[in-house]
PDB file of C-alpha atoms in Angstrom:
ATOM      1  CA  MET A 198      14.971 -35.313  57.175  1.00  0.00           C
ATOM      2  CA  VAL A 199      13.184 -34.986  53.817  1.00  0.00           C
ATOM      3  CA  LYS A 200       9.555 -34.057  53.821  1.00  0.00           C
ATOM      4  CA  PRO A 201       7.365 -36.366  51.820  1.00  0.00           C
ATOM      5  CA  ARG A 202       5.322 -34.759  49.052  1.00  0.00           C
ATOM      6  CA  ILE A 203       1.632 -34.684  49.429  1.00  0.00           C
ATOM      7  CA  GLY A 204      -0.107 -34.921  46.042  1.00  0.00           C
ATOM      8  CA  PRO A 205       1.337 -34.746  42.559  1.00  0.00           C
ATOM      9  CA  ARG A 206       3.752 -31.979  41.607  1.00  0.00           C
ATOM     10  CA  MET A 207       2.306 -29.509  39.054  1.00  0.00           C
ATOM     11  CA  ASP A 208       4.626 -28.354  36.270  1.00  0.00           C
ATOM     12  CA  GLY A 209       3.677 -26.173  33.282  1.00  0.00           C
ATOM     13  CA  PHE A 210       0.761 -23.843  32.693  1.00  0.00           C
ATOM     14  CA  THR A 211      -2.876 -24.229  33.408  1.00  0.00           C
ATOM     15  CA  LEU A 212      -5.445 -24.118  30.641  1.00  0.00           C
ATOM     16  CA  LEU A 213      -6.635 -20.721  31.864  1.00  0.00           C
ATOM     17  CA  GLU A 214      -3.127 -19.251  31.646  1.00  0.00           C
ATOM     18  CA  ILE A 215      -2.725 -20.537  28.097  1.00  0.00           C
ATOM     19  CA  MET A 216      -6.101 -19.110  27.049  1.00  0.00           C
ATOM     20  CA  VAL A 217      -5.210 -15.683  28.494  1.00  0.00           C
ATOM     21  CA  ALA A 218      -1.845 -15.733  26.710  1.00  0.00           C
ATOM     22  CA  LEU A 219      -3.544 -16.666  23.405  1.00  0.00           C
ATOM     23  CA  ALA A 220      -6.091 -13.876  23.806  1.00  0.00           C
ATOM     24  CA  ILE A 221      -3.311 -11.326  24.406  1.00  0.00           C
ATOM     25  CA  PHE A 222      -1.345 -12.641  21.420  1.00  0.00           C
ATOM     26  CA  ALA A 223      -4.421 -12.515  19.146  1.00  0.00           C
ATOM     27  CA  THR A 224      -5.155  -8.921  20.192  1.00  0.00           C
ATOM     28  CA  LEU A 225      -1.566  -7.855  19.521  1.00  0.00           C
ATOM     29  CA  ALA A 226      -1.495  -9.689  16.176  1.00  0.00           C
ATOM     30  CA  THR A 227      -4.705  -7.935  15.100  1.00  0.00           C
ATOM     31  CA  ALA A 228      -3.270  -4.543  16.050  1.00  0.00           C
ATOM     32  CA  VAL A 229      -0.029  -5.214  14.161  1.00  0.00           C
ATOM     33  CA  LEU A 230      -1.941  -6.396  11.075  1.00  0.00           C
ATOM     34  CA  SER A 231      -4.145  -3.314  11.127  1.00  0.00           C
ATOM     35  CA  ALA A 232      -1.151  -1.010  11.469  1.00  0.00           C
ATOM     36  CA  SER A 233       0.734  -2.722   8.648  1.00  0.00           C
ATOM     37  CA  GLN A 234      -2.293  -2.445   6.334  1.00  0.00           C
ATOM     38  CA  TYR A 235      -2.490   1.280   7.109  1.00  0.00           C
ATOM     39  CA  VAL A 236       1.215   1.738   6.359  1.00  0.00           C
ATOM     40  CA  LEU A 237       0.918  -0.116   3.049  1.00  0.00           C
ATOM     41  CA  LYS A 238      -2.098   1.963   2.029  1.00  0.00           C
ATOM     42  CA  GLN A 239      -0.329   5.210   2.922  1.00  0.00           C
ATOM     43  CA  SER A 240       2.853   4.226   1.079  1.00  0.00           C
ATOM     44  CA  ALA A 241       0.843   3.432  -2.062  1.00  0.00           C
ATOM     45  CA  ALA A 242      -0.858   6.837  -1.854  1.00  0.00           C
ATOM     46  CA  ALA A 243       2.513   8.546  -1.341  1.00  0.00           C
ATOM     47  CA  GLU A 244       3.890   6.739  -4.384  1.00  0.00           C
ATOM     48  CA  GLU A 245       0.917   7.944  -6.464  1.00  0.00           C
ATOM     49  CA  ARG A 246       1.458  11.534  -5.343  1.00  0.00           C
ATOM     50  CA  LEU A 247       5.184  11.348  -6.100  1.00  0.00           C
ATOM     51  CA  LEU A 248       4.639   9.956  -9.609  1.00  0.00           C
ATOM     52  CA  ALA A 249       1.949  12.561 -10.289  1.00  0.00           C
ATOM     53  CA  ALA A 250       4.300  15.343  -9.181  1.00  0.00           C
ATOM     54  CA  TRP A 251       6.999  14.027 -11.527  1.00  0.00           C
ATOM     55  CA  LEU A 252       4.532  13.945 -14.408  1.00  0.00           C
ATOM     56  CA  ALA A 253       3.409  17.519 -13.736  1.00  0.00           C
ATOM     57  CA  ASP A 254       7.009  18.759 -13.510  1.00  0.00           C
ATOM     58  CA  ASN A 255       7.934  16.924 -16.720  1.00  0.00           C
ATOM     59  CA  GLN A 256       4.971  18.481 -18.517  1.00  0.00           C
ATOM     60  CA  LEU A 257       5.869  21.975 -17.300  1.00  0.00           C
ATOM     61  CA  ASN A 258       9.458  21.516 -18.491  1.00  0.00           C
ATOM     62  CA  GLU A 259       8.318  20.221 -21.878  1.00  0.00           C
ATOM     63  CA  LEU A 260       6.070  23.263 -22.266  1.00  0.00           C
ATOM     64  CA  ARG A 261       8.978  25.563 -21.390  1.00  0.00           C
ATOM     65  CA  LEU A 262      10.907  24.138 -24.347  1.00  0.00           C
ATOM     66  CA  GLN A 263       8.076  24.744 -26.833  1.00  0.00           C
ATOM     67  CA  SER A 264       7.321  27.965 -28.612  1.00  0.00           C
ATOM     68  CA  GLY A 265       3.926  29.277 -29.662  1.00  0.00           C
ATOM     69  CA  LEU A 266       1.921  27.640 -26.899  1.00  0.00           C
ATOM     70  CA  ALA A 267      -1.810  27.441 -27.534  1.00  0.00           C
ATOM     71  CA  HIS A 268      -3.880  29.162 -24.875  1.00  0.00           C
ATOM     72  CA  GLY A 269      -6.783  27.287 -23.323  1.00  0.00           C
ATOM     73  CA  GLN A 270      -7.328  23.817 -21.976  1.00  0.00           C
ATOM     74  CA  SER A 271      -6.018  20.527 -23.246  1.00  0.00           C
ATOM     75  CA  GLN A 272      -5.788  16.987 -21.977  1.00  0.00           C
ATOM     76  CA  HIS A 273      -3.619  14.033 -22.809  1.00  0.00           C
ATOM     77  CA  ALA A 274      -2.772  10.566 -21.517  1.00  0.00           C
ATOM     78  CA  VAL A 275       0.616   9.360 -20.305  1.00  0.00           C
ATOM     79  CA  HIS A 276       1.738   5.865 -19.365  1.00  0.00           C
ATOM     80  CA  MET A 277       4.223   5.729 -16.482  1.00  0.00           C
ATOM     81  CA  ALA A 278       5.069   3.109 -13.846  1.00  0.00           C
ATOM     82  CA  ASN A 279       2.588   0.582 -15.289  1.00  0.00           C
ATOM     83  CA  ARG A 280      -0.256   3.068 -14.846  1.00  0.00           C
ATOM     84  CA  ASP A 281      -2.204   5.281 -17.190  1.00  0.00           C
ATOM     85  CA  TRP A 282      -2.404   8.933 -16.159  1.00  0.00           C
ATOM     86  CA  ARG A 283      -4.480  11.864 -17.380  1.00  0.00           C
ATOM     87  CA  LEU A 284      -2.897  15.332 -17.527  1.00  0.00           C
ATOM     88  CA  ARG A 285      -5.135  18.361 -17.903  1.00  0.00           C
ATOM     89  CA  GLN A 286      -3.414  21.658 -18.577  1.00  0.00           C
ATOM     90  CA  ARG A 287      -4.686  25.216 -18.754  1.00  0.00           C
ATOM     91  CA  ILE A 288      -2.554  27.926 -20.340  1.00  0.00           C
ATOM     92  CA  ALA A 289      -3.648  31.515 -19.788  1.00  0.00           C
ATOM     93  CA  ASP A 290      -2.290  35.039 -19.964  1.00  0.00           C
ATOM     94  CA  THR A 291      -1.182  36.803 -16.804  1.00  0.00           C
ATOM     95  CA  THR A 292      -1.069  40.457 -15.809  1.00  0.00           C
ATOM     96  CA  GLU A 293       2.567  40.379 -16.900  1.00  0.00           C
ATOM     97  CA  PRO A 294       2.493  40.336 -20.727  1.00  0.00           C
ATOM     98  CA  ARG A 295       5.702  38.303 -21.030  1.00  0.00           C
ATOM     99  CA  LEU A 296       4.464  35.420 -18.897  1.00  0.00           C
ATOM    100  CA  LEU A 297       1.924  32.654 -19.339  1.00  0.00           C
ATOM    101  CA  LYS A 298       0.334  30.853 -16.405  1.00  0.00           C
ATOM    102  CA  VAL A 299       0.180  27.072 -16.716  1.00  0.00           C
ATOM    103  CA  GLU A 300      -1.917  24.909 -14.399  1.00  0.00           C
ATOM    104  CA  ILE A 301      -1.578  21.138 -14.610  1.00  0.00           C
ATOM    105  CA  ASP A 302      -3.875  18.617 -12.923  1.00  0.00           C
ATOM    106  CA  VAL A 303      -2.719  14.995 -12.812  1.00  0.00           C
ATOM    107  CA  SER A 304      -5.054  12.086 -12.089  1.00  0.00           C
ATOM    108  CA  LEU A 305      -5.126   8.379 -12.749  1.00  0.00           C
ATOM    109  CA  ALA A 306      -6.881   7.623 -16.028  1.00  0.00           C
ATOM    110  CA  ASP A 307      -9.628   5.577 -14.390  1.00  0.00           C
ATOM    111  CA  ARG A 308     -10.393   8.149 -11.652  1.00  0.00           C
ATOM    112  CA  GLU A 309     -11.655  11.701 -11.678  1.00  0.00           C
ATOM    113  CA  GLN A 310      -9.953  12.664  -8.410  1.00  0.00           C
ATOM    114  CA  THR A 311      -6.895  14.866  -8.909  1.00  0.00           C
ATOM    115  CA  VAL A 312      -3.745  13.361  -7.391  1.00  0.00           C
ATOM    116  CA  HIS A 313      -1.499  16.413  -7.913  1.00  0.00           C
ATOM    117  CA  GLN A 314      -1.853  20.007  -9.069  1.00  0.00           C
ATOM    118  CA  ALA A 315       1.031  22.146 -10.272  1.00  0.00           C
ATOM    119  CA  THR A 316       1.190  25.772 -11.342  1.00  0.00           C
ATOM    120  CA  GLY A 317       4.023  27.323 -13.273  1.00  0.00           C
ATOM    121  CA  TRP A 318       4.852  30.403 -15.282  1.00  0.00           C
ATOM    122  CA  ILE A 319       6.447  30.236 -18.689  1.00  0.00           C
ATOM    123  CA  ALA A 320       8.010  32.997 -20.759  1.00  0.00           C
ATOM    124  CA  ASP A 321       5.736  33.873 -23.674  1.00  0.00           C
ATOM    125  CA  ARG A 322       8.092  33.609 -26.660  1.00  0.00           C
ATOM    126  CA  ASP A 323       5.525  35.210 -28.976  1.00  0.00           C
ATOM    127  CA  GLU A 324       5.918  38.540 -27.141  1.00  0.00           C
TER     128      GLU A 324
END
């Protein structure tokens, strides 16, 4: 014998269940968005540091090829990767008379904050 149903059969979700599911989804979506923004910001900063390191290394290698380097400070602009960069270099004597110490600071042209610093030693060809 089949029992007769009492009342209508309920299929699906209640409004409260849907609201709870939406709240959980919104919270997770906000967390994922925040994390992805952080990753994008960090990758842009890492790219800046990498480009600045390349510029500093290139400048050190160019100086190694030159003779008669002028001691003191100088600054010049470089355009690389659709950005303008400022390179400040200081060339000074060391305790070793055959070596010169070169310090290079790289920053974006529109900012004062140094992105990368490099130090190198170059043979003094005037000695």
